[in-house]
Each structure stands twice: as structure tokens, then as C-alpha cells.
C-alpha positions as a LaTeX table, in Angstrom:
\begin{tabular}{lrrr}
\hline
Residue & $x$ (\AA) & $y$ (\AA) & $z$ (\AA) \\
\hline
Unk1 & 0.00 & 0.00 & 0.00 \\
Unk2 & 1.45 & 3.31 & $-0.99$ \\
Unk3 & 1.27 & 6.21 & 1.74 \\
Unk4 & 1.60 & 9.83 & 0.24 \\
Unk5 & 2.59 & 12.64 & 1.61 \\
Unk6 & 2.87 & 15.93 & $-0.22$ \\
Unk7 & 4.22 & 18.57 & 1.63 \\
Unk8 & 3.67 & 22.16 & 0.40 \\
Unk9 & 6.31 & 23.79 & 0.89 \\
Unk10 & 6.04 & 27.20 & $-1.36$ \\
Unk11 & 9.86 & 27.74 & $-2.07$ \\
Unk12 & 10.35 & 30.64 & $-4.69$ \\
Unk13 & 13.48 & 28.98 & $-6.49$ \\
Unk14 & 15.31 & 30.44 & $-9.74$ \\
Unk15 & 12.83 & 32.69 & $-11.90$ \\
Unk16 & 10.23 & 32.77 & $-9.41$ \\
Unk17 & 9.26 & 28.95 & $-10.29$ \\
Unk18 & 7.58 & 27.35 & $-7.02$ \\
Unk19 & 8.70 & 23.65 & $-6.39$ \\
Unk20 & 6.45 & 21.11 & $-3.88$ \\
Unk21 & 8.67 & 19.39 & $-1.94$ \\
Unk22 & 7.23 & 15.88 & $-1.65$ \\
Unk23 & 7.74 & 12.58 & 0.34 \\
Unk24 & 6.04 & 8.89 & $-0.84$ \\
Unk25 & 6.80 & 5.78 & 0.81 \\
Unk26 & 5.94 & 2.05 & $-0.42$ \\
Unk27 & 6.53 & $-1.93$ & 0.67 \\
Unk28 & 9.82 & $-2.95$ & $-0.46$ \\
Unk29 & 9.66 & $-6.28$ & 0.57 \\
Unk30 & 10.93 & $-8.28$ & 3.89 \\
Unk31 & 14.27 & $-10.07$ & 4.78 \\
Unk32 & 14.62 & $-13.41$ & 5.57 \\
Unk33 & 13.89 & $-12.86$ & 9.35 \\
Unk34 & 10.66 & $-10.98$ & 8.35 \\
Unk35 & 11.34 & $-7.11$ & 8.92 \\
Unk36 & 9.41 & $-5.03$ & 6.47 \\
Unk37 & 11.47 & $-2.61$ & 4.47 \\
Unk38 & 10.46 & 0.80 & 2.69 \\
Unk39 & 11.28 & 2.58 & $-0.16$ \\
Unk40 & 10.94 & 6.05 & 0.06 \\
Unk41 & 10.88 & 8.89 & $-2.66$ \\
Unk42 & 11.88 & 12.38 & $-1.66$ \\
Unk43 & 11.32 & 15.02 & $-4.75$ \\
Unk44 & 11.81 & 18.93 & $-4.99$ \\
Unk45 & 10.66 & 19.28 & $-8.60$ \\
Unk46 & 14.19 & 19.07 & $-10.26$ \\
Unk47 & 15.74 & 15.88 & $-8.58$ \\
Unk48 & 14.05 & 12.93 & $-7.18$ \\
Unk49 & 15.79 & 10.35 & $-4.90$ \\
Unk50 & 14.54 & 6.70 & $-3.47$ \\
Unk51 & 16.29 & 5.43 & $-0.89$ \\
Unk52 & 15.51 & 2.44 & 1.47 \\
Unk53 & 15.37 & 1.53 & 4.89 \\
Unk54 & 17.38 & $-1.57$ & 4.36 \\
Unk55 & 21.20 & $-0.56$ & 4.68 \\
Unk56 & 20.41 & 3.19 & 4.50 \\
Unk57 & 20.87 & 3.07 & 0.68 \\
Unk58 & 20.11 & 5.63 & $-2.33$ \\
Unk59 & 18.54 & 3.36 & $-4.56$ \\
Unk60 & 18.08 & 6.06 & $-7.41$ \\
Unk61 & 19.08 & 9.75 & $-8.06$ \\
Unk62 & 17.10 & 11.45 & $-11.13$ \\
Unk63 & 18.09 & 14.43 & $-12.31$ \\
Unk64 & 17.73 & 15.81 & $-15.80$ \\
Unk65 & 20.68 & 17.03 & $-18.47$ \\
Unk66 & 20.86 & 20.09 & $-20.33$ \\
Unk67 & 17.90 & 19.35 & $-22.43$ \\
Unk68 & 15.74 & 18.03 & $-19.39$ \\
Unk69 & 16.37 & 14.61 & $-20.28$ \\
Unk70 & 16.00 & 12.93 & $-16.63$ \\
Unk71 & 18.19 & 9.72 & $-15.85$ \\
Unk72 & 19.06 & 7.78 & $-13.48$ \\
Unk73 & 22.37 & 8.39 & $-12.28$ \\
Unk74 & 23.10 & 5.82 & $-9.64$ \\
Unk75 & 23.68 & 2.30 & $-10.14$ \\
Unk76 & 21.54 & $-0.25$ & $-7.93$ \\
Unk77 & 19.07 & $-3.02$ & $-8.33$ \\
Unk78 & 15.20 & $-3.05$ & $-8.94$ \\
Unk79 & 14.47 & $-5.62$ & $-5.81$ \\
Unk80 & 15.62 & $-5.82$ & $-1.69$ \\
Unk81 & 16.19 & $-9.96$ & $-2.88$ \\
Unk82 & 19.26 & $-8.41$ & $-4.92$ \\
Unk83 & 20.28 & $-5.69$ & $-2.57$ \\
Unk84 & 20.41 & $-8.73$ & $-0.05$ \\
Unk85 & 22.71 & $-10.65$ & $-1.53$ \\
Unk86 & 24.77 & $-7.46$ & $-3.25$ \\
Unk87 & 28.73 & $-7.68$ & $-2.79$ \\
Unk88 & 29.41 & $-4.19$ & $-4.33$ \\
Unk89 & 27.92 & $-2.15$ & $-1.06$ \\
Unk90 & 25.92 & $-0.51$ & $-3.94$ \\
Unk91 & 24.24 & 3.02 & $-2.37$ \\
Unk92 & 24.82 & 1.92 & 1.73 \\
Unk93 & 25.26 & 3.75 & 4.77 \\
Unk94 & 29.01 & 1.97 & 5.83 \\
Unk95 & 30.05 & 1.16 & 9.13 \\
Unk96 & 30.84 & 0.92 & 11.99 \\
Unk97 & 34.23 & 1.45 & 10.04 \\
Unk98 & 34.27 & 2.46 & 6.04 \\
Unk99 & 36.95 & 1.24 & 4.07 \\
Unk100 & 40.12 & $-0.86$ & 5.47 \\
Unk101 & 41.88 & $-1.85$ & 8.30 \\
Unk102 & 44.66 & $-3.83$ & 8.29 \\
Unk103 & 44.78 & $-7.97$ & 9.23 \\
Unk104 & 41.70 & $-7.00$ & 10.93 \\
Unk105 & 42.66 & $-6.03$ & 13.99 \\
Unk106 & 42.96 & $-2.96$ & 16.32 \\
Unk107 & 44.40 & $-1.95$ & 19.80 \\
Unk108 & 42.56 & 0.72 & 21.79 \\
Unk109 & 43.14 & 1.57 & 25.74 \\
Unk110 & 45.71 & $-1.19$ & 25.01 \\
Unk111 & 42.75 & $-3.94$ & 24.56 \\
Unk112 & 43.20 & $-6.12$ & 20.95 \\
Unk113 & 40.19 & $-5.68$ & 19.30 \\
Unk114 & 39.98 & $-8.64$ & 16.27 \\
Unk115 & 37.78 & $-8.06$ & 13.55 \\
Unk116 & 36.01 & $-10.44$ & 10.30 \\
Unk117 & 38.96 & $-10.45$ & 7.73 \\
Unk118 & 36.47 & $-10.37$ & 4.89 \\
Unk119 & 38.71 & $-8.69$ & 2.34 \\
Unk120 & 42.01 & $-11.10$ & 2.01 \\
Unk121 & 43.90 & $-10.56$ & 5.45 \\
Unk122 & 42.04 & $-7.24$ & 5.89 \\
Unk123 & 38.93 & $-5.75$ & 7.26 \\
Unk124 & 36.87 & $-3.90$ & 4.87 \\
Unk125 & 33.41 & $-1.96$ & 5.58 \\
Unk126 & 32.91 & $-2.89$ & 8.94 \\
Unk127 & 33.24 & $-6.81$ & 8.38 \\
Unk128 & 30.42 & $-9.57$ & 7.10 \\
Unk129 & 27.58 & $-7.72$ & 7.68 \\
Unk130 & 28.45 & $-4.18$ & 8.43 \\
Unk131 & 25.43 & $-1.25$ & 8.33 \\
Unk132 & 24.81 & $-1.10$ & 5.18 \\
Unk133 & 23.08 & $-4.51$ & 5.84 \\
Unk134 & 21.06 & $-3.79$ & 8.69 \\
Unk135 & 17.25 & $-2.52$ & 8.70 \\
Unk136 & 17.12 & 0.76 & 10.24 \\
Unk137 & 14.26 & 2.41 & 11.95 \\
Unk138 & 13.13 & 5.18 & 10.18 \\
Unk139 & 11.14 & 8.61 & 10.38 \\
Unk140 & 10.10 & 10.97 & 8.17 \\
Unk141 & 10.61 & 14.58 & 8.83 \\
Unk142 & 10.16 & 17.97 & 6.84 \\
Unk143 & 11.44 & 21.16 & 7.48 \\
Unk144 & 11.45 & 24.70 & 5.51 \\
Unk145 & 12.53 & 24.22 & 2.21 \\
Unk146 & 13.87 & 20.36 & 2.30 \\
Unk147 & 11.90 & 16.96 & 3.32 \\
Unk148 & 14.05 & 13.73 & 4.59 \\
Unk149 & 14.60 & 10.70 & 6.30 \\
Unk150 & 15.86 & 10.04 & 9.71 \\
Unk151 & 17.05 & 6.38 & 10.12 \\
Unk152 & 18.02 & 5.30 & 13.50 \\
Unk153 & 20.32 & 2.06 & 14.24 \\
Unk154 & 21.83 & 0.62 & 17.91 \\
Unk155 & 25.45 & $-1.66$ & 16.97 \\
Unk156 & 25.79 & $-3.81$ & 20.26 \\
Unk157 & 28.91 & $-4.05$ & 22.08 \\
Unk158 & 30.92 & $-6.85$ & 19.91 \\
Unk159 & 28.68 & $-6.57$ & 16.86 \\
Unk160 & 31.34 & $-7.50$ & 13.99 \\
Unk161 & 33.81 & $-6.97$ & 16.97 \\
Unk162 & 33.84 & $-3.38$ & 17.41 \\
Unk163 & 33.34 & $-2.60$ & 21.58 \\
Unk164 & 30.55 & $-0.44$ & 23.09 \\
Unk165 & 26.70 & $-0.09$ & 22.16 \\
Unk166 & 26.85 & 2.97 & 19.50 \\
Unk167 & 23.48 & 4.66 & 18.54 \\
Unk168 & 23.75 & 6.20 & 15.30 \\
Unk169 & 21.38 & 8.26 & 13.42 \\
Unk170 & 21.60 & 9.12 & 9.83 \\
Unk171 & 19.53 & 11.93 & 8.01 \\
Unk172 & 18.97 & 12.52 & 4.60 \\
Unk173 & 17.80 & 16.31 & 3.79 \\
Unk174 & 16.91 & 16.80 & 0.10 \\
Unk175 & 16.94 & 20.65 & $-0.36$ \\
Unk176 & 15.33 & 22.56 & $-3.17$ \\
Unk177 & 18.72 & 24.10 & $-4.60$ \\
Unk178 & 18.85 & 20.29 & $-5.72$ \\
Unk179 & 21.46 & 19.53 & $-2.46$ \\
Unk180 & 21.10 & 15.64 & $-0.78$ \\
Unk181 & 22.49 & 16.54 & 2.75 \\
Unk182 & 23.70 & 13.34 & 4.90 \\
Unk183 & 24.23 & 14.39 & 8.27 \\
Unk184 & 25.53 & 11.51 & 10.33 \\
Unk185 & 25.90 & 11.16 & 14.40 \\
Unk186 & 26.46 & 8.54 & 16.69 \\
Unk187 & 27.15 & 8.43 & 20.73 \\
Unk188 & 28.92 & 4.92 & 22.33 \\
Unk189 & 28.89 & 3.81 & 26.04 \\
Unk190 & 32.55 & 2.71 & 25.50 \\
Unk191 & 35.27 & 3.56 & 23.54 \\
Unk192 & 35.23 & 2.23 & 20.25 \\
Unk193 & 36.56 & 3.79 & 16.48 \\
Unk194 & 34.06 & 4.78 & 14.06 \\
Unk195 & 34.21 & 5.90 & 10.65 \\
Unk196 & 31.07 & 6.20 & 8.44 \\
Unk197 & 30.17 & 7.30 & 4.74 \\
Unk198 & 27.73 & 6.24 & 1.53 \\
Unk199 & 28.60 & 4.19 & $-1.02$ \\
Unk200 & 26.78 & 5.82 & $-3.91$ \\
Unk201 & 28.06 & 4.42 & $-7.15$ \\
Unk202 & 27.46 & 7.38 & $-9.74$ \\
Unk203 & 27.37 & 7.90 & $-13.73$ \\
Unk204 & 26.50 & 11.05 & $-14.65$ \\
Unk205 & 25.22 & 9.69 & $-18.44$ \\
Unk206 & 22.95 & 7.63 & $-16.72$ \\
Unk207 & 23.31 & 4.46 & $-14.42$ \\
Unk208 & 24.75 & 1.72 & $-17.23$ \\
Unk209 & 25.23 & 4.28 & $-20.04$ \\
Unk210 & 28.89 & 3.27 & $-20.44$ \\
Unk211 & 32.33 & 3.96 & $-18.51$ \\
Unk212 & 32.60 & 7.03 & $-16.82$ \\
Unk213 & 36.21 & 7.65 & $-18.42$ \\
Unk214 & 35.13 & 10.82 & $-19.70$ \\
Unk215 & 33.71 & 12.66 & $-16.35$ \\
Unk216 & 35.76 & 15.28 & $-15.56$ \\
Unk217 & 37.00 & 15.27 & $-11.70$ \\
Unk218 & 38.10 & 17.92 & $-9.74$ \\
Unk219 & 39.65 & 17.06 & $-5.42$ \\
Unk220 & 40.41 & 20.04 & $-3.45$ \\
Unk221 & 43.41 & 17.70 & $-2.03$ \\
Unk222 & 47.35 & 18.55 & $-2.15$ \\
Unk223 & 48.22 & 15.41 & $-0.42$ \\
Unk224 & 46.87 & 11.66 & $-0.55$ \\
Unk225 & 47.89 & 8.33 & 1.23 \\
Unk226 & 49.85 & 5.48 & $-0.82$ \\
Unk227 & 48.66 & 1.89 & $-0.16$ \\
Unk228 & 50.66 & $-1.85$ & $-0.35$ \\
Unk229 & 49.45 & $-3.59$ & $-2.77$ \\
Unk230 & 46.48 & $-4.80$ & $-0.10$ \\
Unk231 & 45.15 & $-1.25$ & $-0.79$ \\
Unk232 & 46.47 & $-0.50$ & 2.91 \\
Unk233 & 47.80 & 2.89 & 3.76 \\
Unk234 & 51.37 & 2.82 & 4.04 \\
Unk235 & 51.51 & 5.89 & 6.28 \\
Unk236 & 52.77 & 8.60 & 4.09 \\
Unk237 & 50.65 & 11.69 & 3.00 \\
Unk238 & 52.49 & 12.43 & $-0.22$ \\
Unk239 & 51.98 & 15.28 & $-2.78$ \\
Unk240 & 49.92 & 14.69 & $-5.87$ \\
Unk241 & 52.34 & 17.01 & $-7.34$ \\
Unk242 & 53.46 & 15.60 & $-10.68$ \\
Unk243 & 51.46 & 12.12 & $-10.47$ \\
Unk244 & 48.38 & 10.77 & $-12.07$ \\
Unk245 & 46.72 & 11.90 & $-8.39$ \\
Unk246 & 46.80 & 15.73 & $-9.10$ \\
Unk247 & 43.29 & 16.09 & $-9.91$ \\
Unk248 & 43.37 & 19.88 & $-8.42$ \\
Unk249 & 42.09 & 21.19 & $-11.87$ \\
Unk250 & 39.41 & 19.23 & $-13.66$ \\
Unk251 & 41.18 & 16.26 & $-15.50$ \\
Unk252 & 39.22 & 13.33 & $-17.48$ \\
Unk253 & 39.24 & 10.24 & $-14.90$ \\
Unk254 & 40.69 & 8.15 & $-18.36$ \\
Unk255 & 43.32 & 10.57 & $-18.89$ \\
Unk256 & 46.10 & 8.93 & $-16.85$ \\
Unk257 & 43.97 & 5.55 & $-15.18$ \\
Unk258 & 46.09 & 3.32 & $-17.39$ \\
Unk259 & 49.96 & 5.37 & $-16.60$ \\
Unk260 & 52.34 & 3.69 & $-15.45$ \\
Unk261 & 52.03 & 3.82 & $-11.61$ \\
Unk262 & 53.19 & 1.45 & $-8.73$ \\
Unk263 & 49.55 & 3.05 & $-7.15$ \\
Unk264 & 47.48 & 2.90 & $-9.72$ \\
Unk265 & 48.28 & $-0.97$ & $-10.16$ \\
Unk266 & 47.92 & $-1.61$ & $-6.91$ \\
Unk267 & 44.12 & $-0.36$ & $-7.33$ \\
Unk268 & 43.44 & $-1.44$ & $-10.84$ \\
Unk269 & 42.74 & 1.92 & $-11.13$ \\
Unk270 & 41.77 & 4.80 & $-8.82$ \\
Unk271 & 40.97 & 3.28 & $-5.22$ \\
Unk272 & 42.83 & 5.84 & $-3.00$ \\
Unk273 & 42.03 & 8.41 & 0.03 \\
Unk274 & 43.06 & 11.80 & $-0.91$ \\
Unk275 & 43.85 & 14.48 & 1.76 \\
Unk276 & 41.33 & 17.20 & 1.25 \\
Unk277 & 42.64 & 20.91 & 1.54 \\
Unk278 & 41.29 & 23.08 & 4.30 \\
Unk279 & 40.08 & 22.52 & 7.94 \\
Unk280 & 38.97 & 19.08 & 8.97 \\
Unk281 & 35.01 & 19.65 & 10.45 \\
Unk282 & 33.94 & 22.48 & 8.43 \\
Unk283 & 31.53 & 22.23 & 5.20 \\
Unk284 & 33.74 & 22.70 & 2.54 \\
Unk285 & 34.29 & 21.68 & $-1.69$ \\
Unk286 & 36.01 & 18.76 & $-1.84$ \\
Unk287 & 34.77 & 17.12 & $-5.03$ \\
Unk288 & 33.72 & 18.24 & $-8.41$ \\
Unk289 & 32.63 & 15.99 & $-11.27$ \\
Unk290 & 31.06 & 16.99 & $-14.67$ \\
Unk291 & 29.52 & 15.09 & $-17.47$ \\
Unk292 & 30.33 & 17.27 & $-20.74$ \\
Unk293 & 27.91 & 15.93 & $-22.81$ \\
Unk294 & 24.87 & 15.81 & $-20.57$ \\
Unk295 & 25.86 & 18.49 & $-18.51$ \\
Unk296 & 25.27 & 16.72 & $-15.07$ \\
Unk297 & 27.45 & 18.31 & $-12.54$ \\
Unk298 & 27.80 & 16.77 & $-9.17$ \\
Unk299 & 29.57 & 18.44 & $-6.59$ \\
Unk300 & 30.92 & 16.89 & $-2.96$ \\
Unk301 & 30.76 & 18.83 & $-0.14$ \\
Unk302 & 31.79 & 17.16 & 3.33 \\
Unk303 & 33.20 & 18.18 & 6.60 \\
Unk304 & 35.23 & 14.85 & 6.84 \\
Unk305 & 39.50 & 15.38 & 6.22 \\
Unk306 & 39.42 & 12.79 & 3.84 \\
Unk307 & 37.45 & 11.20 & 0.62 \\
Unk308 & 37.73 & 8.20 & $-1.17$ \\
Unk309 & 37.86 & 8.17 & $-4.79$ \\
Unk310 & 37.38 & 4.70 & $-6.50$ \\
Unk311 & 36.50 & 4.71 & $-10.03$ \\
Unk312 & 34.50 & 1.06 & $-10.20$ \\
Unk313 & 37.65 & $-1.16$ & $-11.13$ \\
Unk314 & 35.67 & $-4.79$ & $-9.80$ \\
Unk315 & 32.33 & $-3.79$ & $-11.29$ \\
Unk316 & 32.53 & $-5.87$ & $-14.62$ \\
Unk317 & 29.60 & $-8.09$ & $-15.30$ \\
Unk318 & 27.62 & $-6.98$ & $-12.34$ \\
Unk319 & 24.14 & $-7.14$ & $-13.09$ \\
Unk320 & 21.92 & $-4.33$ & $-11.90$ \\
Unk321 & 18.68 & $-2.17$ & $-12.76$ \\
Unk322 & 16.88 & $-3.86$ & $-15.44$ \\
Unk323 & 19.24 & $-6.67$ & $-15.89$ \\
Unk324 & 22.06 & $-4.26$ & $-17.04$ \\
Unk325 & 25.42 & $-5.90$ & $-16.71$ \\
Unk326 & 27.43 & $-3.03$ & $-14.92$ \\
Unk327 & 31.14 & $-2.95$ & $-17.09$ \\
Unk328 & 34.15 & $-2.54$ & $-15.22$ \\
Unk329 & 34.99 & 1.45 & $-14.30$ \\
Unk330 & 31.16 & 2.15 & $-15.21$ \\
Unk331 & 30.85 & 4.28 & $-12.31$ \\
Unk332 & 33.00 & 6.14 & $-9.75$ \\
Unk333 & 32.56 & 6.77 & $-5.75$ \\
Unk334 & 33.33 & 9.83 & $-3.83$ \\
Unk335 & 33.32 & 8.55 & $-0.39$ \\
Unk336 & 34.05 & 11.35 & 2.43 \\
Unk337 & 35.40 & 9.73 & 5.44 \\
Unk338 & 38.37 & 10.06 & 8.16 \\
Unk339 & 41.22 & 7.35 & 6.27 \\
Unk340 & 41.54 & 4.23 & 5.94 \\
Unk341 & 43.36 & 1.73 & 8.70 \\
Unk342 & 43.54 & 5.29 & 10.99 \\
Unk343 & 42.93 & 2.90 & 14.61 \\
Unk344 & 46.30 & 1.26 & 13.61 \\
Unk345 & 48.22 & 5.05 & 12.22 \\
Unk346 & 48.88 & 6.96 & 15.26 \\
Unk347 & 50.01 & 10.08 & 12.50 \\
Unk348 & 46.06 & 9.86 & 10.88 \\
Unk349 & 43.33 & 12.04 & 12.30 \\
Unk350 & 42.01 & 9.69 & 15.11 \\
Unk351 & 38.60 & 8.42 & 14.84 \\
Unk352 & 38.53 & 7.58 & 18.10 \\
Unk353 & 34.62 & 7.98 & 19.68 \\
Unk354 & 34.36 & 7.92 & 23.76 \\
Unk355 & 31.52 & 7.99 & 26.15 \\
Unk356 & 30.19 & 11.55 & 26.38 \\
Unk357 & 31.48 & 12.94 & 23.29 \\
Unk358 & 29.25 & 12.75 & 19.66 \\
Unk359 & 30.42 & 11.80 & 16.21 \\
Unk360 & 29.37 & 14.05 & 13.76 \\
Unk361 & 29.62 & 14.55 & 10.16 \\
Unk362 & 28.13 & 16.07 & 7.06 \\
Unk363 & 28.54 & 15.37 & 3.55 \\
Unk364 & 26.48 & 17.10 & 0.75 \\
Unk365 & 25.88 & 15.56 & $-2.46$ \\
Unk366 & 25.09 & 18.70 & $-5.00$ \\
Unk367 & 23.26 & 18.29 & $-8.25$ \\
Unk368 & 23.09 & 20.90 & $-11.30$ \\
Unk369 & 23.45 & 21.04 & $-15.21$ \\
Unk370 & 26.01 & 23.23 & $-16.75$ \\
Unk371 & 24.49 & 24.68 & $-19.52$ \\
\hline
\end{tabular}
């Protein structure tokens, strides 16, 4: 049964054009333990998203080109039964921990924490079945301008074997300048690391409409962080000065994928944290991608000191929306986040969360045409 609920919002948006912000919500199925899972639509009158209850994920952003052609621009399935058994993280909320951390293991207040080693020797995600495969509560809310979705989730003490009970609340905020806001917060009862993002797979022609060789990336980042080739941080912050990481003016993402770099072969492509520029905890550019010939610009704006840019190098044959095999480096992840294997490099911003203080970040996901 489909629940609607149109919020009229009058918002006087460019050339005096008024937009109805609008929220829909439908049955998206049940998991194999029987907990019912939504899809919900959130709209302004320019972009539309869905995203479910089940991992937190964007199932679909749609958002037109320069002719008002609307696509799809974010790869996914069509059912839950395929998000359930989906190895690519497609469009999840990740945690307790995004990305790596090395042989799986951890010492904190000079307790060994050992984690699932689900990615070779390493930890990757926050382990077997990390957040983005857990069924969150969630609420609707509104607000002046925007509608969203609050979605609430408790990780027990030794879930995945992290310590401490950590509440964590994620909100999505779609605002009517065409901005999908994640703000993301989470309190523990004992000390434990956390590091949380979205794994939004994007291509700006259109979810399936070929590689995404041709976008055109800009990161705000001097610096990034070399990994072994188990895609582990080595330790070093070095300058993208003069290697195929200096993507500080816009540069095609095909334009130097295939050079000939220790780093890049290590990743099969682009799978690397980059060291964004300014102050770590303020709302700042960090990201800027551009489709020239449908226009589609997406811009990243996070308060996080890092992001992760992978550019889909273990996607090929995946089979997604409508059947559509997904081909290898047919879409490309901005993930912002603290760095990868940062409980185990003392030198890394520490992501470190304690009883009485509050994690807290914010990453916007900003969508436009250039004309």
C-alpha cells in the first residue's frame, strides 16, 4: 500500500518557479527474518531520490541534463532480494568502520580488538555484515525548504567486533537548490573507532550508459595516502604534485587511469584516500565531477579530512537495474570519510569515539546542469 505525503512547501526557487517538496513511501519487501522494508521517494521538482530503509541506501538519483532529459544516475538493483545478496555495497550507509583496516585487527586503551577479515587478510566496511546490511528504523521529517529521512540504528557491544553499544542516526535532507544533505551522528557507552560514509556508485550519463572515463574530476586535495598492494595505507601523505593523483584542476578520470604507476596498479585503477585541503570539520568543496555531454554536474561537499575516490575497477559483469550488466569502471565513488586503517596510524586524524562525546559529520551531495 502506498502512503503519500505531499508537503507544500512554497519555495520561490530560480525565476520565481515554485517547487512542492514531496515525500512517498511504499513496501519494499521483507528479509529473511521478516522485517518489512520501505522505499521512500523524496522530490523537490528538479531531482528525485529513493532510498531504502534496508542498509540506509540511495537506490536512485534522477536528475535531468541540459535538455531536461531525466536519468538515473546511480547504479543499484530493482528488488531488496538483490540488494540482499549485493557484494558491491551498492548506495549503503558503511560502518561501523568504512573502508580498510589492516589484518583486521585494532588496539585501543591497550585492549586487541579482532575483527572479520572479509577482504584477504584485511577488514573492509565494517566486516560480514556491516550497516549497510542492517534494517534501520526510520522517520520521516520535513522542514522549511527540504523533506528527509531520519534512520536510526543501535550496533551492540561486539557486533562484527567493534566494543561499546553505539546509537547512530543518519539523516537525509533533500533541499530545493537540488542539495542531498547526509548528516551523520552517533554516541557509544565505551570507547570504540568509528568511521562512516555512503557508497553511492554514480554515472552522470545515466546508471549503465557506459564507462565514466570521460567525467571530468576535480579534489580540493594537495596530499593523498599510498597503499601496499592490499590497498592498505602505508603511512605517508604524499603530494599529488606531478602524479596521475593531481586532480586539483578538472582532468578526465581516463586521462592517466592506465599510466604507469606502482599506485594505480595496486588499485586497478583509482581506489585511494586523498587528503582534502582546508580545515577538517567544516563544510567545505572537496569534489567536483562533470559530465560534458549531458551536462550533469555533481559536486561533494563534506566536513570529513578525507574522501575516497574509487572509479568502479571490480564492477565488470555486475548485473543491476533492469538486468544491465554493470562494465568494469562504469561508475565512480566519492566517499568522504576520516582514512583508511587510521585505529592502527597513530600520524592519521584519530577516529577515536568515547563515552560523552558525539560523532558528527556532514557530507552534501550537490546536483546541477552546466548549460
Amino acid at each position: 500500500m502506498r502512503r503519500l505525503v505531499t508537503i507544500l512547501l512554497a519555495m520561490l526557487i530560480g525565476g520565481g518557479s515554485v517547487a512542492a517538496q514531496e515525500l512517498t513511501k511504499r513496501s519494499f519487501g521483507r528479509t529473511a527474518d521478516g522485517s518489512e522494508v520501505d522505499l521512500y521517494t523524496l522530490k523537490n521538482g528538479r531531482v528525485e531520490v529513493e532510498i531504502t530503509n534496508y542498509g540506509g541506501r540511495i537506490v536512485a538519483v534522477r536528475v535531468p541534463d541540459r535538455s531536461g532529459r531525466v536519468e538515473d544516475i546511480v547504479l543499484g538493483y530493482d528488488s531488496l532480494a538483490e540488494y540482499l545478496s549485493d557484494r558491491a555495497y551498492f548506495g549503503g550507509i558503511i560502518g561501523r568502520y568504512a573502508n580498510r583496516i589492516a589484518r583486521g585487527r585494532f588496539t585501543l586503551d591497550g585492549v586487541e580488538y579482532k575483527l572479520a577479515q572479509n577482504d584477504g587478510e584485511n577488514h573492509l566496511h565494517g566486516g560480514i555484515e556491516g550497516f549497510d546490511k542492517k534494517v534501520w528504523r526510520a522517520e520521516e521529517i520535513k522542514g522549511k525548504g527540504e523533506v528527509g529521512l531520519r534512520l536510526s540504528y543501535v550496533s551492540r557491544d561486539g557486533e562484527e567486533g567493534y566494543p561499546g553499544n553505539l546509537t547512530v542516526n543518519v539523516t537525509y535532507r533533500l533541499r530545493a537548490d537540488g542539495g542531498l544533505v547526509i548528516d551523520y551522528e552517533a554516541t557509544t557507552d565505551k570507547a570504540t573507532v568509528i568511521n562512516l560514509t555512503n557508497h553511492a556508485y554514480f554515472n552522470l550519463a545515466g546508471a549503465g550508459h557506459g564507462d565514466v572515463l570521460g567525467h571530468e574530476v576535480m579534489i580540493a586535495a594537495d596530499r593523498f595516502t599510498p597503499v601496499d598492494r592490499g590497498l592498505i595505507p602505508t603511512g605517508e601523505l604524499r603530494s599529488v604534485e606531478g602524479t596521475p593523483f593531481d586532480f586539483r584542476r578538472p582532468m578526465r578520470i581516463g586521462a592517466r587511469i592506465e599510466a604507469r604507476d606502482e599506485q594505480l596498479e595496486f588499485g586497478r585503477g583509482y581506489d585511494h584516500n586523498f587528503v582534502l585541503n582546508g580545515r577538517s570539520g567544516t563544510l567545505r568543496l572537496a569534489a567536483r565531477v562533470v559530465e560534458p555531454r549531458s551536462g550533469r554536474v555533481l559536486e561533494v561537499y563534506t566536513t570529513e579530512p578525507g574522501i575516497q575516490f574509487y572509479t568502479g575497477n571490480f564492477l565488470d559483469g555486475v548485473r543491476g537495474k533492469g538486468g544491465q550488466a554493470y562494465q568494469r569502471r562504469g561508475a565512480f565513488c566519492l566517499e568522504a570519510q576520516h582514512f583508511p586503517d587510521s585505529p592502527n596510524k597513530p600520524n592519521f586524524p584519530s577516529t577515536v569515539l568515547r563515552p560523552g562525546q558525539r560523532y558528527r559529520q556532514t557530507t552534501v551531495y550537490k546536483f546541477s546542469v552546466r548549460k
